[in-house]
PDB file of C-alpha atoms and ligand atoms in Angstrom:
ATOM      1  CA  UNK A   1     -24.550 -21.253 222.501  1.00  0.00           C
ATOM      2  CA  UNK A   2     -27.340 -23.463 223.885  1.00  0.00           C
ATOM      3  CA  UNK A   3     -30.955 -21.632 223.200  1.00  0.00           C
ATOM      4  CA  UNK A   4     -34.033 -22.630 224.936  1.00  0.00           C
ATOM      5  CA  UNK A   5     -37.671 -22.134 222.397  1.00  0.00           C
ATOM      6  CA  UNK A   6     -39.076 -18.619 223.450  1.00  0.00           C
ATOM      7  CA  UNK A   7     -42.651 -18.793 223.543  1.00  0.00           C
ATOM      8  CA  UNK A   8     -45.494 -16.106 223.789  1.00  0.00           C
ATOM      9  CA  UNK A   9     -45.004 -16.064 227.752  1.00  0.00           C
ATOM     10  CA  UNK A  10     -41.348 -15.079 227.187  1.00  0.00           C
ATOM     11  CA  UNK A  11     -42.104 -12.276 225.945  1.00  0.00           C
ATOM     12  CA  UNK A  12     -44.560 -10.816 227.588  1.00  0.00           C
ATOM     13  CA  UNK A  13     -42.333 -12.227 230.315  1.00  0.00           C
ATOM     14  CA  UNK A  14     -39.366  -9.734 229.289  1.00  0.00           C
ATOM     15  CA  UNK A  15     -41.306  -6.768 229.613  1.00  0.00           C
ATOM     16  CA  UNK A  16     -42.134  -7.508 233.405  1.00  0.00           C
ATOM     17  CA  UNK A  17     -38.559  -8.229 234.045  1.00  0.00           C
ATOM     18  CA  UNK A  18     -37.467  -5.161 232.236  1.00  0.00           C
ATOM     19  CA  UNK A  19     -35.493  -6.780 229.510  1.00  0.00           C
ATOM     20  CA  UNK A  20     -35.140  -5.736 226.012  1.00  0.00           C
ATOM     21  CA  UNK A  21     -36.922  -7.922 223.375  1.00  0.00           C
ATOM     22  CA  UNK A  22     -34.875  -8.276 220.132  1.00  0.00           C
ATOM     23  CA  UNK A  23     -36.983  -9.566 216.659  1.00  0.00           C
ATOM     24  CA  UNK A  24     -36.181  -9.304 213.026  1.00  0.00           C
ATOM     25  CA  UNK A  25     -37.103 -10.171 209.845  1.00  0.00           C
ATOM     26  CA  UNK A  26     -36.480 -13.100 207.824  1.00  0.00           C
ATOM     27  CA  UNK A  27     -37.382 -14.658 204.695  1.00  0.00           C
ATOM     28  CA  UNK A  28     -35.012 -17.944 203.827  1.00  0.00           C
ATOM     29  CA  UNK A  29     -34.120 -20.924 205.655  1.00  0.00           C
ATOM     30  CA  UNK A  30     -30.191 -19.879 205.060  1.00  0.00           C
ATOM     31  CA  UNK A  31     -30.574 -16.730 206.815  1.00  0.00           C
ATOM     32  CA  UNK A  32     -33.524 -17.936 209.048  1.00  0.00           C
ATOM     33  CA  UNK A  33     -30.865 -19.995 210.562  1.00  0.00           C
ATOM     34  CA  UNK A  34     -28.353 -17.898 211.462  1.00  0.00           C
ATOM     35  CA  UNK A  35     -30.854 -15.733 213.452  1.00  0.00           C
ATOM     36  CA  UNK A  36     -31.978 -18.506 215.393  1.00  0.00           C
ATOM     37  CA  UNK A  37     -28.548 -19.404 216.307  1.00  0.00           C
ATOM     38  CA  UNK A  38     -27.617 -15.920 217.472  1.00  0.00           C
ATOM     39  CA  UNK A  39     -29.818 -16.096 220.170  1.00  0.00           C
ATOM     40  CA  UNK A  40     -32.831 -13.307 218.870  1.00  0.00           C
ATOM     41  CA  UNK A  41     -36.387 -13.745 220.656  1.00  0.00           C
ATOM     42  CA  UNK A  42     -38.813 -13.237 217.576  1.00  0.00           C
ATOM     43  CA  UNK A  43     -38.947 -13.780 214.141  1.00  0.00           C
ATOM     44  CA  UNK A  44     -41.514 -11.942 211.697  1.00  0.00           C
ATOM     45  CA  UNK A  45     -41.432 -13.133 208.285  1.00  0.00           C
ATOM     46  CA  UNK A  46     -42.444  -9.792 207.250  1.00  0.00           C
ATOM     47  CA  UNK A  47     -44.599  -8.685 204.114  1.00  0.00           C
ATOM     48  CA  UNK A  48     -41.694  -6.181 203.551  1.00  0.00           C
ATOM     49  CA  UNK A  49     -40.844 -10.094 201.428  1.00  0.00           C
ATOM     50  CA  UNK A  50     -42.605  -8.064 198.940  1.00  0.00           C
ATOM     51  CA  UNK A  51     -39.834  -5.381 198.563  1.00  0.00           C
ATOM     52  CA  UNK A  52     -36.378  -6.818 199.706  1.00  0.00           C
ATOM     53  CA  UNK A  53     -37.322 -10.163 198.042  1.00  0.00           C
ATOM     54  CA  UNK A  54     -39.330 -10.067 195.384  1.00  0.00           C
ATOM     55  CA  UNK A  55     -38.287  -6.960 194.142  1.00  0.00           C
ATOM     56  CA  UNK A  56     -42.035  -4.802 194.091  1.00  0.00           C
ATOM     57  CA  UNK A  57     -42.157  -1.364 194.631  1.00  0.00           C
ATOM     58  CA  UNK A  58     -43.678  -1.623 198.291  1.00  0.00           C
ATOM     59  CA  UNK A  59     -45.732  -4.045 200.412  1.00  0.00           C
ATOM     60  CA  UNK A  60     -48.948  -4.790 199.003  1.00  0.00           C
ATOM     61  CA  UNK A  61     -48.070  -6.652 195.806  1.00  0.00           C
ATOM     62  CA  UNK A  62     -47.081 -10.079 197.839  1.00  0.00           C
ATOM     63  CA  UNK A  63     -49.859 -12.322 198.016  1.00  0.00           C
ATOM     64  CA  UNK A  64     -50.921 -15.342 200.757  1.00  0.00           C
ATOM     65  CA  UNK A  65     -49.446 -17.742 198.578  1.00  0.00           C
ATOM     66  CA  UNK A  66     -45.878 -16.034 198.838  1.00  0.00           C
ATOM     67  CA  UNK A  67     -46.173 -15.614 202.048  1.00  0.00           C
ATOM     68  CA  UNK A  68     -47.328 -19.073 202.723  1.00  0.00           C
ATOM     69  CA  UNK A  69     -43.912 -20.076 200.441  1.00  0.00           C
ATOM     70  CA  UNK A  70     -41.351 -18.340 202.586  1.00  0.00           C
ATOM     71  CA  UNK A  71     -43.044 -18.600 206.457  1.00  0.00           C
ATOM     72  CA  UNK A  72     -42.414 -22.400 205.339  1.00  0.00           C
ATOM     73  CA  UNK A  73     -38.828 -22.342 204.155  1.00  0.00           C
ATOM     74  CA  UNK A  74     -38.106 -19.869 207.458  1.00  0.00           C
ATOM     75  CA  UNK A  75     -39.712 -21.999 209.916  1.00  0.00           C
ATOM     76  CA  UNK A  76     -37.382 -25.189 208.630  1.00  0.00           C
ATOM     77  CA  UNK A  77     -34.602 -22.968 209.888  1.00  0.00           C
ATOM     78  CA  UNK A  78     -35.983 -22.246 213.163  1.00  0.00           C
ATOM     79  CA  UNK A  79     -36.123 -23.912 216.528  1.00  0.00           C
ATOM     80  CA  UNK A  80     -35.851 -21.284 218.919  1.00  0.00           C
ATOM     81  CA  UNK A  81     -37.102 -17.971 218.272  1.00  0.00           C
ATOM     82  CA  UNK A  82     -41.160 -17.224 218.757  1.00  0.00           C
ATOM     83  CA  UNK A  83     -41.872 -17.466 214.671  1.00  0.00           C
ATOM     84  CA  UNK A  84     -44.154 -14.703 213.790  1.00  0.00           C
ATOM     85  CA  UNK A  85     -45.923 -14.542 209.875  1.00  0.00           C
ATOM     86  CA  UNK A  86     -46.940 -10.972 208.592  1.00  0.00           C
ATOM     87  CA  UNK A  87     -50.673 -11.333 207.081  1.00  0.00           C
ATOM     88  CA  UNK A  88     -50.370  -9.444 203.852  1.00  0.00           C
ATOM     89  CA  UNK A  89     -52.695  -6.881 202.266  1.00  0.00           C
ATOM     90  CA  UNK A  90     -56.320  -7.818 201.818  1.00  0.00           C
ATOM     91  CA  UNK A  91     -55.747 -11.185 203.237  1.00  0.00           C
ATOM     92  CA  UNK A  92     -57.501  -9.946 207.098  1.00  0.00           C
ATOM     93  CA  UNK A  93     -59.838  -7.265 206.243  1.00  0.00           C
ATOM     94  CA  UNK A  94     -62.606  -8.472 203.886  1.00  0.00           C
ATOM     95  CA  UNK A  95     -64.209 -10.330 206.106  1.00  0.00           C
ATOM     96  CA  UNK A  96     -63.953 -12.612 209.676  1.00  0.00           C
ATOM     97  CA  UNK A  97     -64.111 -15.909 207.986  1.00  0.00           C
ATOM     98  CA  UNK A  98     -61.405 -14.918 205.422  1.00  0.00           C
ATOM     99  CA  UNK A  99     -59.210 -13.512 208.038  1.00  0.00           C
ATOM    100  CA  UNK A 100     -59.492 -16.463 210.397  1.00  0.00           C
ATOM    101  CA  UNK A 101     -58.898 -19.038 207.505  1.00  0.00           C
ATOM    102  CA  UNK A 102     -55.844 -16.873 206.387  1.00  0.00           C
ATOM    103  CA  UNK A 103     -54.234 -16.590 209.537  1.00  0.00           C
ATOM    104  CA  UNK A 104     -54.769 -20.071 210.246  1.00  0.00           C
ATOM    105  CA  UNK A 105     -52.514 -20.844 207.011  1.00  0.00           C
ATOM    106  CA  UNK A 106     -49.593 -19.724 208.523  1.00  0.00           C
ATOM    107  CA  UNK A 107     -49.839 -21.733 211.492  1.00  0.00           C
ATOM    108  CA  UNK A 108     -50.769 -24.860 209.941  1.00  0.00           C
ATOM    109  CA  UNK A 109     -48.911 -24.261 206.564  1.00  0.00           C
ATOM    110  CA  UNK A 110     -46.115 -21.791 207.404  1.00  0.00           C
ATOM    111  CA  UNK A 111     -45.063 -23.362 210.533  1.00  0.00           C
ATOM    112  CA  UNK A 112     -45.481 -20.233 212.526  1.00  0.00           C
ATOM    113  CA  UNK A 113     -46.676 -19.523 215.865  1.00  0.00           C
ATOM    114  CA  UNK A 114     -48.182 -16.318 215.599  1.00  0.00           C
ATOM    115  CA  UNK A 115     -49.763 -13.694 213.024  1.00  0.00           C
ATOM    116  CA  UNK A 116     -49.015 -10.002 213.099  1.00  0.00           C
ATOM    117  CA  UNK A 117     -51.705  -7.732 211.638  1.00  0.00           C
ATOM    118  CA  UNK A 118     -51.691  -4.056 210.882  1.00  0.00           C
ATOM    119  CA  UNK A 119     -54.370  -1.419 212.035  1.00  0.00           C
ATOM    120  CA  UNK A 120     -55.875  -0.147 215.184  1.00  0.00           C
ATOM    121  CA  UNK A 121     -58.979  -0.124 216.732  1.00  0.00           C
ATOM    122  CA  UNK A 122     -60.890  -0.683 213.824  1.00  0.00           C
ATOM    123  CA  UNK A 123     -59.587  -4.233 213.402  1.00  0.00           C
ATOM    124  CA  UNK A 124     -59.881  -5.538 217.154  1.00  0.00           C
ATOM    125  CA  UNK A 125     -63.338  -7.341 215.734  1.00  0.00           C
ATOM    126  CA  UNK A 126     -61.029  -9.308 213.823  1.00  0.00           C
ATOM    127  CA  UNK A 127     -58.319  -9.852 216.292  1.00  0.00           C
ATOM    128  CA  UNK A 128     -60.437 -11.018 218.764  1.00  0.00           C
ATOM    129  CA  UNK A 129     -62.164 -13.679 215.814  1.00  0.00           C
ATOM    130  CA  UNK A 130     -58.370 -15.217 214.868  1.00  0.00           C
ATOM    131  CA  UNK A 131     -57.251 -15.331 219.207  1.00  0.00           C
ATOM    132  CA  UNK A 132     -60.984 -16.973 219.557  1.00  0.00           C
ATOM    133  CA  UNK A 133     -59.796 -19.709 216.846  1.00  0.00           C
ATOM    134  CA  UNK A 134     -56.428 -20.097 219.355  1.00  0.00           C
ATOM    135  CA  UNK A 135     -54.338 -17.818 216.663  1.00  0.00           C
ATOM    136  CA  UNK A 136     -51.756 -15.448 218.842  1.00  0.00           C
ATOM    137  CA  UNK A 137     -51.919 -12.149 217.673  1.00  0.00           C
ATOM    138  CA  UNK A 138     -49.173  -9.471 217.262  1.00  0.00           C
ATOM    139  CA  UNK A 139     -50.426  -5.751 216.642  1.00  0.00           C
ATOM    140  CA  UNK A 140     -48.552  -3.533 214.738  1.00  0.00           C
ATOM    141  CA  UNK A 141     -49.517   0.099 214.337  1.00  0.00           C
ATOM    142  CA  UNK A 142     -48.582   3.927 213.701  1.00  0.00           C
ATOM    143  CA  UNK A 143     -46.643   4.015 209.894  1.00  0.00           C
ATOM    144  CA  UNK A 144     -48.317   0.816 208.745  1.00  0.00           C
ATOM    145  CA  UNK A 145     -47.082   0.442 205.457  1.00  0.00           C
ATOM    146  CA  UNK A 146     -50.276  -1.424 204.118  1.00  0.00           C
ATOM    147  CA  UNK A 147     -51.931   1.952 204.047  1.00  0.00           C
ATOM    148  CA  UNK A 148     -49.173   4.180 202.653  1.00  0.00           C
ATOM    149  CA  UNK A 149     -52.004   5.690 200.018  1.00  0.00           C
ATOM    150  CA  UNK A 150     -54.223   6.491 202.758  1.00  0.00           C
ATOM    151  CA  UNK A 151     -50.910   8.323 204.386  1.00  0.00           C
ATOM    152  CA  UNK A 152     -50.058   9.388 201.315  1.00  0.00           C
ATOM    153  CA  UNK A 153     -46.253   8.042 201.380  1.00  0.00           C
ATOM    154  CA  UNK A 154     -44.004   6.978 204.500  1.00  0.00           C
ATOM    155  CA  UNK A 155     -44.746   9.615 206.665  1.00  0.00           C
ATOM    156  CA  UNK A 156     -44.248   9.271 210.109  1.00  0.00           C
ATOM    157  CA  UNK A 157     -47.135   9.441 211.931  1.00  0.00           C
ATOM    158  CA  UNK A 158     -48.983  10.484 215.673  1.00  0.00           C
ATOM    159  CA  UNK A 159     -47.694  13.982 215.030  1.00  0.00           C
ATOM    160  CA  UNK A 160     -50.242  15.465 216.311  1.00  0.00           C
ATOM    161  CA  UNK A 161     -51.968  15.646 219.449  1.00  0.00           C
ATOM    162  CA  UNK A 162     -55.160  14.195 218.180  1.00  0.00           C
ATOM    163  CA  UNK A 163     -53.357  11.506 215.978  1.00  0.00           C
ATOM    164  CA  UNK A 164     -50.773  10.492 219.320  1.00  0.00           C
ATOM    165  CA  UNK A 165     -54.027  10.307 221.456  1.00  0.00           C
ATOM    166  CA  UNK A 166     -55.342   8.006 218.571  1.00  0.00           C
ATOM    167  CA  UNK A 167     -52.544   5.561 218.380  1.00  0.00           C
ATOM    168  CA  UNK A 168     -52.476   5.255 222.509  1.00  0.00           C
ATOM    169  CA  UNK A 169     -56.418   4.556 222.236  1.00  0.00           C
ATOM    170  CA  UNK A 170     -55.496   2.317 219.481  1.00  0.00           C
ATOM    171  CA  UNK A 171     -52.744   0.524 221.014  1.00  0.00           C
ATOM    172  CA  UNK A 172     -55.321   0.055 224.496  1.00  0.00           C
ATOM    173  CA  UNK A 173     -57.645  -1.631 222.176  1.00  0.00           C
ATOM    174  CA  UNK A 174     -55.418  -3.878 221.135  1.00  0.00           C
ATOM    175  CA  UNK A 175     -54.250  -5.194 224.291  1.00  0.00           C
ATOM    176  CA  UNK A 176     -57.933  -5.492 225.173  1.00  0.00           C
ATOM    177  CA  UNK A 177     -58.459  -7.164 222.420  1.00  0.00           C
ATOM    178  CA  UNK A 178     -55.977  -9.752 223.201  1.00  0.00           C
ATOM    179  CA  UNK A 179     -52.610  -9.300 221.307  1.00  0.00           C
ATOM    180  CA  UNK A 180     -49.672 -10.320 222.885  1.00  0.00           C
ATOM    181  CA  UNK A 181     -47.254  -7.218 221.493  1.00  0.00           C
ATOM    182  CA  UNK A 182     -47.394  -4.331 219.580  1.00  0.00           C
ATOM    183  CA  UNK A 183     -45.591  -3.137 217.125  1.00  0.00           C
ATOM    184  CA  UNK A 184     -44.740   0.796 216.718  1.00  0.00           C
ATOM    185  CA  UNK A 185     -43.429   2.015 213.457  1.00  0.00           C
ATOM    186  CA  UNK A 186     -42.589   5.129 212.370  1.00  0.00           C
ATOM    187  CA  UNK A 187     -43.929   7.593 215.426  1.00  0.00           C
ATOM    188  CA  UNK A 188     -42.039  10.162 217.811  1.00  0.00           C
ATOM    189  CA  UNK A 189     -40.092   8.597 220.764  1.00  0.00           C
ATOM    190  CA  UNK A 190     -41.904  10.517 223.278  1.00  0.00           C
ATOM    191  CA  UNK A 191     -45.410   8.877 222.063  1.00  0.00           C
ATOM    192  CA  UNK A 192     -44.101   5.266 221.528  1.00  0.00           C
ATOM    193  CA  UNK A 193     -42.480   5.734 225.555  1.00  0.00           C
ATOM    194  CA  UNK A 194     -46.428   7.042 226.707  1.00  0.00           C
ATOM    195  CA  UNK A 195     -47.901   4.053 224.585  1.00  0.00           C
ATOM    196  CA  UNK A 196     -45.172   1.624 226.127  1.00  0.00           C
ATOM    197  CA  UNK A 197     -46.252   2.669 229.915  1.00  0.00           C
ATOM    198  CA  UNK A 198     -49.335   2.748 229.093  1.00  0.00           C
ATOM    199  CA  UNK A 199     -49.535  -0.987 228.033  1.00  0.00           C
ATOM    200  CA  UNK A 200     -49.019  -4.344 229.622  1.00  0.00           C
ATOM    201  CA  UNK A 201     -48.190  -6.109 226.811  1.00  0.00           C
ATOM    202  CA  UNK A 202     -44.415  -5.400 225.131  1.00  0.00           C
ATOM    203  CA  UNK A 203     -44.026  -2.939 222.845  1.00  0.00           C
ATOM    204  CA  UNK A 204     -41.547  -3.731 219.584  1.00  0.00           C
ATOM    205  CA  UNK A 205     -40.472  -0.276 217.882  1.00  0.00           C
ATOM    206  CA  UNK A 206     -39.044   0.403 214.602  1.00  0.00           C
ATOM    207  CA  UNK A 207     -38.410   4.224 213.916  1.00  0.00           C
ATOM    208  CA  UNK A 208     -39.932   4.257 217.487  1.00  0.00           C
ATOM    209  CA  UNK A 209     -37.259   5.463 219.786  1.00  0.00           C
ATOM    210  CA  UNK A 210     -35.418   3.876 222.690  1.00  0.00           C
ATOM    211  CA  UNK A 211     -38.574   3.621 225.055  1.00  0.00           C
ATOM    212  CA  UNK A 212     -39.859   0.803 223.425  1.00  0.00           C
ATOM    213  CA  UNK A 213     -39.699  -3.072 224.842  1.00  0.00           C
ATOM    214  CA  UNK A 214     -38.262  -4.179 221.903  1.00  0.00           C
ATOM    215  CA  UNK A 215     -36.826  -3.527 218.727  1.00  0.00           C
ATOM    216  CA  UNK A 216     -37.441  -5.320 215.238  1.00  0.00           C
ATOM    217  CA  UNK A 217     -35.635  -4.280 211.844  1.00  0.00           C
ATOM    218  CA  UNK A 218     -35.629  -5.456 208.277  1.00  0.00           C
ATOM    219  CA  UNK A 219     -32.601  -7.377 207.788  1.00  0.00           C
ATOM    220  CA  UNK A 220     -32.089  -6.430 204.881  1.00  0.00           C
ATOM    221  CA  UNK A 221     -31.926  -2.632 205.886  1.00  0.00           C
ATOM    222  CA  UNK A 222     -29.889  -3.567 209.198  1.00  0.00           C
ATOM    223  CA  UNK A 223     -27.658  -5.261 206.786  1.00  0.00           C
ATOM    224  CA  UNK A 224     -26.768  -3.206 204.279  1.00  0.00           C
ATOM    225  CA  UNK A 225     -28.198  -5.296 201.107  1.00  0.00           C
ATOM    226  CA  UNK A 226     -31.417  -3.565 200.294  1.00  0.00           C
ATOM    227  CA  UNK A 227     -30.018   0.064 200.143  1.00  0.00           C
ATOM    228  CA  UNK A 228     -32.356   1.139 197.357  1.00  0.00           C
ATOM    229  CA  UNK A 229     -33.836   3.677 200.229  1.00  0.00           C
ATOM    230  CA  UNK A 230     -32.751   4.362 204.029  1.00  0.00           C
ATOM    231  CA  UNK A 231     -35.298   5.322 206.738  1.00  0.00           C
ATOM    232  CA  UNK A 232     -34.398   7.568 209.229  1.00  0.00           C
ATOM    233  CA  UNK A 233     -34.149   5.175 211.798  1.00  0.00           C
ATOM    234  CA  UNK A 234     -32.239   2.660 209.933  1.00  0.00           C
ATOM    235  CA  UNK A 235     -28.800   1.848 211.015  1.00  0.00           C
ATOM    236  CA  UNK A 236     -26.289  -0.545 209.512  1.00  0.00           C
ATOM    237  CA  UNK A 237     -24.832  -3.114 211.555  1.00  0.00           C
ATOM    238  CA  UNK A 238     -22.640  -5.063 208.926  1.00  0.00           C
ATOM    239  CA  UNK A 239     -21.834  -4.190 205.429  1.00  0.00           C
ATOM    240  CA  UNK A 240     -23.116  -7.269 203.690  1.00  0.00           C
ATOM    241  CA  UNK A 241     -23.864  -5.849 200.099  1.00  0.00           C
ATOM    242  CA  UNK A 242     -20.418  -4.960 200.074  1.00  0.00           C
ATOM    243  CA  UNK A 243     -18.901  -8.497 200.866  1.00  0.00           C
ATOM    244  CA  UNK A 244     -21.130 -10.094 198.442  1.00  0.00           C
ATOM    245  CA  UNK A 245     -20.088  -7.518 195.770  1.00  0.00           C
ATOM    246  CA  UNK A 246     -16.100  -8.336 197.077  1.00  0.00           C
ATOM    247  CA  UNK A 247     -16.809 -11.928 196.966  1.00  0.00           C
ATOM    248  CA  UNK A 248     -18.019 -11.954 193.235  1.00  0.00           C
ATOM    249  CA  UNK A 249     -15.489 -10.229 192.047  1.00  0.00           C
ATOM    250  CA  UNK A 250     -12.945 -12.219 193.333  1.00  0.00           C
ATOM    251  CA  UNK A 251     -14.863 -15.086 191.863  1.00  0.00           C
ATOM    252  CA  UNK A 252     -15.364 -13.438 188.655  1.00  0.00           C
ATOM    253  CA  UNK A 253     -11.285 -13.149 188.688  1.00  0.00           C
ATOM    254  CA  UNK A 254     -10.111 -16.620 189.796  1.00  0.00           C
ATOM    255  CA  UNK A 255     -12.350 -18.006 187.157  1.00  0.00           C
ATOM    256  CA  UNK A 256     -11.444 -15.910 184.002  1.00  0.00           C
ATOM    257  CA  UNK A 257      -7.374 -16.423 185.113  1.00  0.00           C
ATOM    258  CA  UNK A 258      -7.571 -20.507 186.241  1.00  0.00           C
ATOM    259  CA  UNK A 259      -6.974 -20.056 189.526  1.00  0.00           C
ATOM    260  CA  UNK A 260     -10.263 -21.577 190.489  1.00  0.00           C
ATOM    261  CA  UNK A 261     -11.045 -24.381 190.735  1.00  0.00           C
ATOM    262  CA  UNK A 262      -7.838 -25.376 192.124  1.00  0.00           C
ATOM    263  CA  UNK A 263      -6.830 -29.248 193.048  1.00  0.00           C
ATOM    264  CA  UNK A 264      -7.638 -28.317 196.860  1.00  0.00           C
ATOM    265  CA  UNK A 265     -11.322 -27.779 195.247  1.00  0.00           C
ATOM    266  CA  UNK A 266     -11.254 -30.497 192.837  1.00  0.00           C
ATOM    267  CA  UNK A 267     -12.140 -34.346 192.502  1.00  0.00           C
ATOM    268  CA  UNK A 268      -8.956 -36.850 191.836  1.00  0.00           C
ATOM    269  CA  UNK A 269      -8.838 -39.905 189.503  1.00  0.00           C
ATOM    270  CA  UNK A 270      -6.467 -42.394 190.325  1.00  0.00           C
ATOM    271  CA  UNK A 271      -3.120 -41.987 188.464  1.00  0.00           C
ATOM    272  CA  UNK A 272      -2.261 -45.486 187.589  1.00  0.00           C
ATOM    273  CA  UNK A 273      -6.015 -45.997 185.888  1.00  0.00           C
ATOM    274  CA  UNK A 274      -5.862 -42.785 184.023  1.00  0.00           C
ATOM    275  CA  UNK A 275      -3.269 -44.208 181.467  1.00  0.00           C
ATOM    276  CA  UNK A 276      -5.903 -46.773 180.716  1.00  0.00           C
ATOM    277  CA  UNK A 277      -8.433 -43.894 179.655  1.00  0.00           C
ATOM    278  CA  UNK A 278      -6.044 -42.652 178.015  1.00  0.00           C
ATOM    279  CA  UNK A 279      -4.757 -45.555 176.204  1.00  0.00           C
ATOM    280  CA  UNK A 280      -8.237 -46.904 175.229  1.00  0.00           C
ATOM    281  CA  UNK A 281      -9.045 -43.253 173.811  1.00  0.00           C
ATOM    282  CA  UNK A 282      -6.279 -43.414 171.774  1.00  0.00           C
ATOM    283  CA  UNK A 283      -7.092 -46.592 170.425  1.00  0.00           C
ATOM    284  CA  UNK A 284     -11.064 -46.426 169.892  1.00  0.00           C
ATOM    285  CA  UNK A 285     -13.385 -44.491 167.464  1.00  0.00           C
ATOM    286  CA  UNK A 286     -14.876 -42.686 170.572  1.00  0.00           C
ATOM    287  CA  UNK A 287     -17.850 -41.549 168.132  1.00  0.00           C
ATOM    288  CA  UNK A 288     -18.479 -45.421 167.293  1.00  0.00           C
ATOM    289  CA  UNK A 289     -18.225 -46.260 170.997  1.00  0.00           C
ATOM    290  CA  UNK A 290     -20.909 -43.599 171.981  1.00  0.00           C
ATOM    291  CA  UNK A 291     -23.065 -45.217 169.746  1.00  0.00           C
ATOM    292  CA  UNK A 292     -23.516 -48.152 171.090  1.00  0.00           C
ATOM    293  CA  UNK A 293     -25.098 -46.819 173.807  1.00  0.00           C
ATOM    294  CA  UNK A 294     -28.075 -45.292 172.366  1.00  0.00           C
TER     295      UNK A 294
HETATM  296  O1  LIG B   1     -43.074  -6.441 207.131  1.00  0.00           O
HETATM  297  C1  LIG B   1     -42.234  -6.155 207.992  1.00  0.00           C
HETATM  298  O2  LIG B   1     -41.050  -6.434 207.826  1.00  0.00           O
HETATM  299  C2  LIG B   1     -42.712  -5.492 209.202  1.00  0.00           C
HETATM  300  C3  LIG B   1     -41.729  -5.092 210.247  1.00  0.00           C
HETATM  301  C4  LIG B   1     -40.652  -4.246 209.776  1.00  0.00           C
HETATM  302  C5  LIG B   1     -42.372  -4.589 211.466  1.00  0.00           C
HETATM  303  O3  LIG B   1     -43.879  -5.314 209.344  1.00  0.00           O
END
């Protein structure tokens, strides 16, 4: 398949022409790869690195510098999706000069072409501080998993009337502030689908409904090898735990019975010289020999 480089203008592009915008995570160059060859429009080197990579209990642990590591090793893999990098806990909200300098690592370091940041209205000061310093910005609001404690867990969220009319006053702000998408996690279909037609900018939804522009998912989740918990709104499209537990065991099996390596997977010697190792072996102290060298 020959892919052309999707830039910013693509898609916002998509949502005038009323096509679907497809992102997902990724955190390798391996698997970064394979995503950019299948033809998907955005890739967000999420902070969710900090759970289906590095193994911590939820988002905040990952630092800059991990973030920094993998945006790198993604963006050697990519040439054609819009790279996005995830700005992890603490690194945007301390202060503007922080924020700026921190988002600017991912472009300059990571390779990236955008940031995403989570929060509403409350961080458009610093939104508008990163686009100012010609960073694109990518919103990302409703279950923002950078303030679970505040939530008090992964609750879905705009439940209310007060809190939906929050998160559309939110997501306004953003797209006044400049951002060129939004993302919607965790909130009721019917509010994501008011927020969506109330925006110019696309929408990307995860545990958002149908209504959105776009959808983004872990890839992990979508592929069945981080199963330690499964969201509501998580579906799996492959089974690739289960092939990689297959595969080992088959390796584990070939190995312990000699079947593998085989002489299809093996390096030849040429017969005719082999009975002059084995001649010479026979007739030298190979100890004494060894010696010599050292
Ligand atoms: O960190 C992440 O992976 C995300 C997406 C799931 C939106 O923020």
């Amino acid at each position: 398949m020959s892919l052309q480089k999707v830039t910013i203008n693509d898609i916002i592009g998509k949502k005038k022409k009323g096509e679907k915008i497809v992102t997902i995570t990724s955190y390798d160059y391996s698997l970064a790869k394979i995503v950019d060859n299948s033809g998907i429009d955005l890739i967000l080197v999420g902070d969710t690195l900090s759970m289906v990579m590095l193994g911590y209990k939820n988002t905040l642990s990952v630092t800059m510098d991990e973030m920094i590591h993998h945006t790198k090793a993604v963006s050697r893999g990519v040439s054609n999706a819009l790279l996005v990098g995830d700005m992890p806990f603490l690194s945007y909200k301390i202060n503007l000069t922080d924020a700026v300098k921190n988002a600017g690592r991912f472009i300059q370091e990571g390779g990236a072409e955008a940031v995403k940041v989570e929060g509403g209205t409350e961080i458009c000061p610093t939104i508008k501080a990163m686009i100012n310093a010609d960073i694109q910005v990518m919103g990302h609001i409703g279950l923002t998993p950078q303030a679970i404690y505040e939530f008090g867990g992964y609750l879905v969220q705009g439940k209310t009337i007060e809190a939906a009319k929050k998160l559309i006053l939110d997501a306004k702000n953003l797209e006044e502030s400049g951002v060129f998408s939004i993302v919607l996690e965790g909130i009721p279909w019917q509010i994501a689908k008011i927020i969506t037609s109330s925006v110019d900018v696309p929408t990307i939804g995860i545990g958002a409904g149908v209504y959105c522009d776009g959808q983004i998912l872990v890839i992990h989740d979508m592929l069945g090898i981080f199963t330690e918990f499964k969201p509501k709104f998580v579906k799996y499209f492959g089974n690739i735990g289960e092939s990689i537990r297959h595969a080992l065991n088959n390796y584990k099996d070939e190995v312990i019975n000699g079947i593998y390596p085989d002489r299809e997977h093996s390096y030849e010697f040429p017969e005719q010289e082999l009975n002059k190792i084995n001649e010479w072996i026979e007739n030298v102290d190979v100890c004494k020999e060894a010696h010599k060298l050292t």
